[in-house]
PDB file of C-alpha atoms in Angstrom:
ATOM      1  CA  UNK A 939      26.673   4.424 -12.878  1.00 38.00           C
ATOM      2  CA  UNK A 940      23.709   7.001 -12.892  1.00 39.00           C
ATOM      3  CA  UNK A 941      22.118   8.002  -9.348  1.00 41.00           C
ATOM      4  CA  UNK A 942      19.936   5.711  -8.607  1.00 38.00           C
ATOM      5  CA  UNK A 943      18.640   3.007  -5.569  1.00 40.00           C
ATOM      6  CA  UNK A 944      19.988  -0.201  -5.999  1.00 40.00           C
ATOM      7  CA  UNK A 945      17.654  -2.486  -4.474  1.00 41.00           C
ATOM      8  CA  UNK A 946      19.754  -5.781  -3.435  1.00 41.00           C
ATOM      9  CA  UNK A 947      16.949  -8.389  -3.041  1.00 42.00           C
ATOM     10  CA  UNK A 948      18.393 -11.423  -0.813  1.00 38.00           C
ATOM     11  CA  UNK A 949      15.061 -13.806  -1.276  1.00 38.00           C
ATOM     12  CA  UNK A 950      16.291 -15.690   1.395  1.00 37.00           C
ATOM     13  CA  UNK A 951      14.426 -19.169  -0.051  1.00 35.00           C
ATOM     14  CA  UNK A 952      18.407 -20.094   0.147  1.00 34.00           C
ATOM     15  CA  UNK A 953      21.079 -17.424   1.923  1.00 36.00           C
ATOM     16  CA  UNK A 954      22.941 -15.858  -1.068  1.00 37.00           C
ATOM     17  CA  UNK A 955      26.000 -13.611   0.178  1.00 39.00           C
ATOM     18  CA  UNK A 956      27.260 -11.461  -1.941  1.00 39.00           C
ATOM     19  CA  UNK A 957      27.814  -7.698  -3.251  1.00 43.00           C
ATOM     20  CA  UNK A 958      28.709  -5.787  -5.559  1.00 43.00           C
ATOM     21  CA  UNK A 959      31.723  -3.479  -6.208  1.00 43.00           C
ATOM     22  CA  UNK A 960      30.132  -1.248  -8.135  1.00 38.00           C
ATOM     23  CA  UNK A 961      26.974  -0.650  -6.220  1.00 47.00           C
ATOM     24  CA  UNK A 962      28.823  -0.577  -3.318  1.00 48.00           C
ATOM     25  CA  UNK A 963      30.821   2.351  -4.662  1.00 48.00           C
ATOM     26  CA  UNK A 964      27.842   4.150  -6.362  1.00 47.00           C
ATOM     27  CA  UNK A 965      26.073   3.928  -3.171  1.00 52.00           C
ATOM     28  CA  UNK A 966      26.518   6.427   0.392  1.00 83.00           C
ATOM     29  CA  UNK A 967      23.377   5.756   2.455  1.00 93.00           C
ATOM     30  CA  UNK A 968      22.174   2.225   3.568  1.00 94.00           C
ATOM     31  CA  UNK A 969      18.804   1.134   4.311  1.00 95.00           C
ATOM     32  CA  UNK A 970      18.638  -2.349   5.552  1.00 96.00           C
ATOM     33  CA  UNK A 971      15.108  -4.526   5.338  1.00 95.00           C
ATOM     34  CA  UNK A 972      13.998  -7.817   6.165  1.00 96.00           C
ATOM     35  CA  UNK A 973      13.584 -10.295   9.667  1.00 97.00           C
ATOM     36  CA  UNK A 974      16.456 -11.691  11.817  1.00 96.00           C
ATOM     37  CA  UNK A 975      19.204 -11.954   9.460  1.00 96.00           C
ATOM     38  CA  UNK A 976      20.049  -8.514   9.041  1.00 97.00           C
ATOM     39  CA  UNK A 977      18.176  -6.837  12.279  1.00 97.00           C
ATOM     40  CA  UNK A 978      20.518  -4.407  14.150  1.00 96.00           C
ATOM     41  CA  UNK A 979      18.659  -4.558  17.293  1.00 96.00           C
ATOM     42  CA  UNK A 980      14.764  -3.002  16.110  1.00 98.00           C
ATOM     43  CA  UNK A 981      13.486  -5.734  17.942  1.00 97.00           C
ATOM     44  CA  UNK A 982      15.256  -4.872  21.677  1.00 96.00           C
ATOM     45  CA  UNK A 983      12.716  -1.787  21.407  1.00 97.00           C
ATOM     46  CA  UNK A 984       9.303  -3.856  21.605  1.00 97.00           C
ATOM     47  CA  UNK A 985       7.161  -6.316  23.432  1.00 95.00           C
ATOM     48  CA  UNK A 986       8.641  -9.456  21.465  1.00 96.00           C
ATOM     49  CA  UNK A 987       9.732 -12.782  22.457  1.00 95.00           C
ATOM     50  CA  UNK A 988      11.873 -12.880  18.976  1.00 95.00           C
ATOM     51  CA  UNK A 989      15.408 -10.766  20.673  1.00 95.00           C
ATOM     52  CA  UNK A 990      18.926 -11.396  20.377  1.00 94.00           C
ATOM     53  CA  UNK A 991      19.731  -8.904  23.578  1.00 93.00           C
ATOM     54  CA  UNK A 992      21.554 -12.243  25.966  1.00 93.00           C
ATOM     55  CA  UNK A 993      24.149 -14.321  25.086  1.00 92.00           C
ATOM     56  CA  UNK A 994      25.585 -15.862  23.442  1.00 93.00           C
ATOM     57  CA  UNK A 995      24.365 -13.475  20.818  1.00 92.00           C
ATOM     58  CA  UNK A 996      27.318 -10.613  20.720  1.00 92.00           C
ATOM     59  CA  UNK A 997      29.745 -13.419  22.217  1.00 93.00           C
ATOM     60  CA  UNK A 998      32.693 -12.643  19.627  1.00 91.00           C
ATOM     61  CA  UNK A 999      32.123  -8.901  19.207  1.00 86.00           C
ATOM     62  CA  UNK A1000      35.041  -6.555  21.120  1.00 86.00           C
ATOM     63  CA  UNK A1001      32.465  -5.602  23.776  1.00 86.00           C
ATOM     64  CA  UNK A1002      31.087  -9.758  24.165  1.00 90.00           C
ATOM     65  CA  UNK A1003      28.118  -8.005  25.097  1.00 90.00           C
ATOM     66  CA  UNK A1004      24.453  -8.576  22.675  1.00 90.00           C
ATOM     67  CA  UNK A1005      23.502  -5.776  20.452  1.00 92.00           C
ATOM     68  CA  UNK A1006      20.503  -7.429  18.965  1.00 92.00           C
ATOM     69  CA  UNK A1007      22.138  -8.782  16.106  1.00 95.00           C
ATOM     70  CA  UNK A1008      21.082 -12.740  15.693  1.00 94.00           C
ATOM     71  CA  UNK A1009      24.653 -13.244  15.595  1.00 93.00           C
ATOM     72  CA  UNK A1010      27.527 -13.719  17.598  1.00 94.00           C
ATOM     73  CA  UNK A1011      29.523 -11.061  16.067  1.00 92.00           C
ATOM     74  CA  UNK A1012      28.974  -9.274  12.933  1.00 94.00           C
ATOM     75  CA  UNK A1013      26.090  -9.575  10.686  1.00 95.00           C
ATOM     76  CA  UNK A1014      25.304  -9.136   6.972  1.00 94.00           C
ATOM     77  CA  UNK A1015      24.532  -5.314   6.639  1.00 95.00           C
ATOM     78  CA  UNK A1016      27.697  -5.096   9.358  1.00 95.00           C
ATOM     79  CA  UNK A1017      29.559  -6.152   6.153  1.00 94.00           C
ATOM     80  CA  UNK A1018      28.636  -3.937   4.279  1.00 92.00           C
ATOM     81  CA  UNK A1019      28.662  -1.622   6.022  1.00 92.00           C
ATOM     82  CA  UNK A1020      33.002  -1.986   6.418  1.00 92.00           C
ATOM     83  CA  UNK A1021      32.510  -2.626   2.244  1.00 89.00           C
ATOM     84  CA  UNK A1022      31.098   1.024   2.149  1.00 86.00           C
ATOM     85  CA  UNK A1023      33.714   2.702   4.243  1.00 89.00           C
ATOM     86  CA  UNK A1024      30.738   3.880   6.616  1.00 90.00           C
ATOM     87  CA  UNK A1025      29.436   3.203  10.485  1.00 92.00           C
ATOM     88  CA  UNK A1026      26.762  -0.103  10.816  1.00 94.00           C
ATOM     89  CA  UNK A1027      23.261   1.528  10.524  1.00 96.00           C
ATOM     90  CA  UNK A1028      21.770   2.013  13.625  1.00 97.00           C
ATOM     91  CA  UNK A1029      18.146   0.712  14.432  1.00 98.00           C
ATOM     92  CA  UNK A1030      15.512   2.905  13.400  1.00 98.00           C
ATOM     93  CA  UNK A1031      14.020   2.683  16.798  1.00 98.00           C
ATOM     94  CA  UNK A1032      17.125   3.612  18.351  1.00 98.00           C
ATOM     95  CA  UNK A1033      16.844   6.709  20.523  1.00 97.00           C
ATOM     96  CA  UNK A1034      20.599   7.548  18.700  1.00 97.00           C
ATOM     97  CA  UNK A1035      19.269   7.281  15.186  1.00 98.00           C
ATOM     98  CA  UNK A1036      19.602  11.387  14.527  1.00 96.00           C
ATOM     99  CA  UNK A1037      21.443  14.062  13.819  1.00 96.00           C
ATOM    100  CA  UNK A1038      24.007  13.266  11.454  1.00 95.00           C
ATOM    101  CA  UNK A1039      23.725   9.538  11.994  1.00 96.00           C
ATOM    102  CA  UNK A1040      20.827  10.086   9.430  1.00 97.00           C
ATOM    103  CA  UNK A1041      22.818  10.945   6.834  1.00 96.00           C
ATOM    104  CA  UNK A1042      24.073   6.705   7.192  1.00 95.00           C
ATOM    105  CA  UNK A1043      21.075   5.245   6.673  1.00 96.00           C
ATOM    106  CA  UNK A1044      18.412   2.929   8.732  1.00 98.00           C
ATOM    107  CA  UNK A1045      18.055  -0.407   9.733  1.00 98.00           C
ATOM    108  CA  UNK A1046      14.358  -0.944   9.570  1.00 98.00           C
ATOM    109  CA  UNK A1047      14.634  -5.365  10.155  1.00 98.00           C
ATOM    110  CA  UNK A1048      13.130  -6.907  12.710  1.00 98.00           C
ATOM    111  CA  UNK A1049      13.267 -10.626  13.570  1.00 98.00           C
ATOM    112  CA  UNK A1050      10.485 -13.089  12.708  1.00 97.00           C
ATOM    113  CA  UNK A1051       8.468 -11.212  10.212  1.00 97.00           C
ATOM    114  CA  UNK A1052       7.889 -12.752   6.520  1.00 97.00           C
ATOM    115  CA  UNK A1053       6.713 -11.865   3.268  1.00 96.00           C
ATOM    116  CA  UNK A1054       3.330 -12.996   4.692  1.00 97.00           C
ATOM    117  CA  UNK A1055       1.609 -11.339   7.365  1.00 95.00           C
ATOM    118  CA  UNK A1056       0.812 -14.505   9.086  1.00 96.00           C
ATOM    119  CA  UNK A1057       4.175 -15.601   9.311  1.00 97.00           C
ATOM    120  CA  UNK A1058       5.638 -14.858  12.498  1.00 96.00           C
ATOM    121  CA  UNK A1059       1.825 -14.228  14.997  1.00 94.00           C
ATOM    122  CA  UNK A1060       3.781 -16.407  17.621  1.00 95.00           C
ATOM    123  CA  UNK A1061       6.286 -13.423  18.486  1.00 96.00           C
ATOM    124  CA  UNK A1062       3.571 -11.252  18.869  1.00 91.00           C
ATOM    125  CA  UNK A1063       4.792  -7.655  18.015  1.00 94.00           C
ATOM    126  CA  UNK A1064       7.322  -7.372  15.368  1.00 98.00           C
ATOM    127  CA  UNK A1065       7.571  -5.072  12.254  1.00 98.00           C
ATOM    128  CA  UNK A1066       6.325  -6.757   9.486  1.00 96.00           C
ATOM    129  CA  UNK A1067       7.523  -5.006   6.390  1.00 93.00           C
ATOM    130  CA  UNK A1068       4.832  -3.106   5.656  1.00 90.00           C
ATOM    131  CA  UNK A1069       5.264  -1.190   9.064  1.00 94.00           C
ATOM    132  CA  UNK A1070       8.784  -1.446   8.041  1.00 94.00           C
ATOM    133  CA  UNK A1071       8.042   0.412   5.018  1.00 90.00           C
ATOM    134  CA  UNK A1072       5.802   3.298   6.909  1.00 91.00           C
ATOM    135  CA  UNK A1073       8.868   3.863   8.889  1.00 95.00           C
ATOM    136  CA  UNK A1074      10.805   4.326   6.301  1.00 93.00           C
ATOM    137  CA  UNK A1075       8.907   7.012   5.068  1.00 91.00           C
ATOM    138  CA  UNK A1076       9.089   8.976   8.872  1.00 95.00           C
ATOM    139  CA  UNK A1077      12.641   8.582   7.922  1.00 97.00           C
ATOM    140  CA  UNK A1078      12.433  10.705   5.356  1.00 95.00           C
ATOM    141  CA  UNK A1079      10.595  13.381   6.672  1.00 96.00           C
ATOM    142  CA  UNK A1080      13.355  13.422   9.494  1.00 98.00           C
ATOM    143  CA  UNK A1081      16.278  13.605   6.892  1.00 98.00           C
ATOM    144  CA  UNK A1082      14.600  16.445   4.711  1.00 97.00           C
ATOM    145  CA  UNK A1083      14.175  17.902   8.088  1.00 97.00           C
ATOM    146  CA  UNK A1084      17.968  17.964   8.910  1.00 97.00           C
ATOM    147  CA  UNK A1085      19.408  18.759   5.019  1.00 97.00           C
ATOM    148  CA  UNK A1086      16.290  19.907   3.115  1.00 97.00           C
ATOM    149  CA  UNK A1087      14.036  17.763   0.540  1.00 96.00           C
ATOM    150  CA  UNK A1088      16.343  18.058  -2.647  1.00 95.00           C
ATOM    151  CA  UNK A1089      19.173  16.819  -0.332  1.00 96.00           C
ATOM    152  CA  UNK A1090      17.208  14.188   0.807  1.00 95.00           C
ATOM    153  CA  UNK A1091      16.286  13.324  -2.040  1.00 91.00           C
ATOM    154  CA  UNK A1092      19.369  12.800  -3.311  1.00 92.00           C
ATOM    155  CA  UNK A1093      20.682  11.032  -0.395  1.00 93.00           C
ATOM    156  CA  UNK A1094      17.854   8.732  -1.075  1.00 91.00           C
ATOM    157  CA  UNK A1095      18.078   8.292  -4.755  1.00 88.00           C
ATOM    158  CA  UNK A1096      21.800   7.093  -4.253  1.00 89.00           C
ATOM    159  CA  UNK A1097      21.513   4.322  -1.604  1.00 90.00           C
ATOM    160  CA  UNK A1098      21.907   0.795  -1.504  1.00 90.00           C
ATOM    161  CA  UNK A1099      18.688  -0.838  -0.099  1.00 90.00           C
ATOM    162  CA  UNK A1100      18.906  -4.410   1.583  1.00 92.00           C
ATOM    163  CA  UNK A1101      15.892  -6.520   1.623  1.00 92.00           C
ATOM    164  CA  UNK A1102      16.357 -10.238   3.191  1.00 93.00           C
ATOM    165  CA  UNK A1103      12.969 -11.992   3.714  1.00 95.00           C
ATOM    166  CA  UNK A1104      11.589 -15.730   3.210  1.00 95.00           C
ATOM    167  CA  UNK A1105      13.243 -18.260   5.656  1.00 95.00           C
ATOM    168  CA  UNK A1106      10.809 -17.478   8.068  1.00 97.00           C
ATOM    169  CA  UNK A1107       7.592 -18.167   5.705  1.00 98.00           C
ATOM    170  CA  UNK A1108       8.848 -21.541   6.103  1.00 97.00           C
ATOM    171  CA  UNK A1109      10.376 -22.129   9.978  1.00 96.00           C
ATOM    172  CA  UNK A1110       7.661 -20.087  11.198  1.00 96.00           C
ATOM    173  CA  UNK A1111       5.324 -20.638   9.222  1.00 97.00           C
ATOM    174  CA  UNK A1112       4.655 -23.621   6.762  1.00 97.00           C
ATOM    175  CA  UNK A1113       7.007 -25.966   9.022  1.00 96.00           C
ATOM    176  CA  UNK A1114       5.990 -24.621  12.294  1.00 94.00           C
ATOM    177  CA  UNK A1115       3.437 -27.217  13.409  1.00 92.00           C
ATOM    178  CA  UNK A1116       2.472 -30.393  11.929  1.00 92.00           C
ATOM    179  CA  UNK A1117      -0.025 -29.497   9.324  1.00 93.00           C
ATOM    180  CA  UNK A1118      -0.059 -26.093   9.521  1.00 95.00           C
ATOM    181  CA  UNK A1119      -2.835 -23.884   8.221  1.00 96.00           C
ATOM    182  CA  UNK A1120      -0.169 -23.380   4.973  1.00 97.00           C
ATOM    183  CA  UNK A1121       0.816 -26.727   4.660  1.00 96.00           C
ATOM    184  CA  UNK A1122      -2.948 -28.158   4.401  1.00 96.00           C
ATOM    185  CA  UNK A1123      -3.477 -24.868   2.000  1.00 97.00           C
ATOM    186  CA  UNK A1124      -0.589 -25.097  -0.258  1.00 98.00           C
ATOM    187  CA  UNK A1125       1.523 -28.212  -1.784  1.00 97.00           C
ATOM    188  CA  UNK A1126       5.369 -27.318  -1.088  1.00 97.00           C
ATOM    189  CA  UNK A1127       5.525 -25.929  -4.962  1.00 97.00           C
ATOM    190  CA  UNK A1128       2.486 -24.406  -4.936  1.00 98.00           C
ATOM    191  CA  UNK A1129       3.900 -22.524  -1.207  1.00 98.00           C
ATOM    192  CA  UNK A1130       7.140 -21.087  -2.765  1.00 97.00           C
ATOM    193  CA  UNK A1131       5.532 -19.843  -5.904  1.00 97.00           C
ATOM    194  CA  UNK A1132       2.764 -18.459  -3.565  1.00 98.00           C
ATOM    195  CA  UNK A1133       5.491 -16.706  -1.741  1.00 96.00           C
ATOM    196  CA  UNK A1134       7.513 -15.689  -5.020  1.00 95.00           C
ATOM    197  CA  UNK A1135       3.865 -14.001  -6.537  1.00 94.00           C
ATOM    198  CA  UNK A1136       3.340 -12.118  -2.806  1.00 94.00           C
ATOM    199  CA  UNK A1137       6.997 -10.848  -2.684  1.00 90.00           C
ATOM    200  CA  UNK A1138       6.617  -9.713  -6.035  1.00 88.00           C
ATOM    201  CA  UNK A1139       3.706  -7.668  -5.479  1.00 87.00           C
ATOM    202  CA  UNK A1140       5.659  -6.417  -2.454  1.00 84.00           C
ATOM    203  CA  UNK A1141       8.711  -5.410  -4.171  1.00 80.00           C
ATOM    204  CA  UNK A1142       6.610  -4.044  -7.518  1.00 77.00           C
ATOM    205  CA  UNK A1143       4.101  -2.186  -5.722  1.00 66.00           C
ATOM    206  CA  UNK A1144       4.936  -0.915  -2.117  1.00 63.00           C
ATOM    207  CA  UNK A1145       8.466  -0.322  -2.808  1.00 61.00           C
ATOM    208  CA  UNK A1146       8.213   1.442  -6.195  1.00 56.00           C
ATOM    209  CA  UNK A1147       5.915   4.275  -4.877  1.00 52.00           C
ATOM    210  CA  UNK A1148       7.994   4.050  -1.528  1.00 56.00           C
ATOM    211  CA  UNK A1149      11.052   4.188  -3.160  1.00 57.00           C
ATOM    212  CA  UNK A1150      11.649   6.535  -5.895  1.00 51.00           C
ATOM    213  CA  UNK A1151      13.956   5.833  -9.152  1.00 49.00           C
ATOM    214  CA  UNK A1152      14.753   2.617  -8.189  1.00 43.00           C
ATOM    215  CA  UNK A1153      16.953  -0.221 -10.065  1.00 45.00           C
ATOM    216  CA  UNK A1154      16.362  -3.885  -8.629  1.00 41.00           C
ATOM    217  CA  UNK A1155      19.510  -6.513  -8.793  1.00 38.00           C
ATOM    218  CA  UNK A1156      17.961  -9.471  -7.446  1.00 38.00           C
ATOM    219  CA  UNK A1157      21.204 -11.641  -6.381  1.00 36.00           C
TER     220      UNK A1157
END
């Protein structure tokens, strides 16, 4: 399989799990997008009321303790992650993302955001994925900083990228109130191919001049 980023796109309209043995052995970093179900712990770094960091998130993990994971043990990118052969990504905000722990990848998730930047106001400060998408770009200056720009390059070109985004354009969002501001704007058809047009233009314009070379397997 030719270097390239293969961009696993989990529309999470319904929860698809699954991956791929051959992306998951053309791949060595791992960059991890999208809201609650594959956060790491972004969200224990800000002023949010959307955290996983008390039980009984963590509950069945070796150390019982939260980690910031919606989850009481592992979650998605966590399996991965083992699939790879390589350590969980670490938050991006995480004081311990450096060094060599670059050269894994980034979790860039945070819980409650949506493909629309409306979804999600009622937890206040969270990354929504444009943010996440800035970020990812510091990340990149910081890895060319520790191997040089044709490295990082190359460490970029070759990763698998997880995106996970949707449920929340409906729990937070178009369900979250009686007649909510989406549900008197948009029939429930007319809302989901609203969404599928807006994540579209997300995926087809700020990832492909974010991300470089990149192959999309939408699962």
């Amino acid at each position: 399989m030719a270097p390239s980023i293969v961009l696993v796109s989990w529309m999470v309209l319904g929860l698809v799990m699954a991956t791929s043995t051959i992306q998951v052995e053309a791949a060595r970093a791992f960059f991890v997008f999208g809201d609650s179900l594959v956060d790491n712990g972004n969200n224990n770094f800000l002023a949010t009321t959307a955290r996983a960091d008390s039980p009984p998130y963590g509950i069945d993990t070796p150390s019982r303790r939260a980690s910031g994971r919606f989850s009481n043990g592992k979650n998605i990118p966590d399996f991965i992650s083992d699939a790879l052969g390589s350590e969980p990504t670490l938050p991006y905000l995480s004081p311990e993302l450096k060094g060599d722990r670059l050269l894994v990848g980034a979790n860039f998730a945070s819980a409650g955001i949506g493909i629309l930047n409306d979804t999600g106001v009622q937890f206040i400060n969270i990354i929504r994925m444009y943010k996440q998408l800035k970020y990812f770009q510091q990340y990149q200056t910081r890895l060319a900083d520790l191997v040089g720009f044709e490295e990082a390059q190359r460490i970029v070109n070759d990763a698998l990228v997880l995106i996970t985004v949707g449920g929340n354009d409906f729990v937070n969002n178009y369900y979250l109130v009686p007649f909510s501001p989406r549900s008197r704007q948009f029939s429930l058809p007319d809302y989901v191919r609203y969404l599928i047009s807006e994540y579209r233009k997300l995926l087809m314009v700020n990832f492909v001049f974010t991300l470089c070379h990149i192959k999309i397997t939408v699962l």
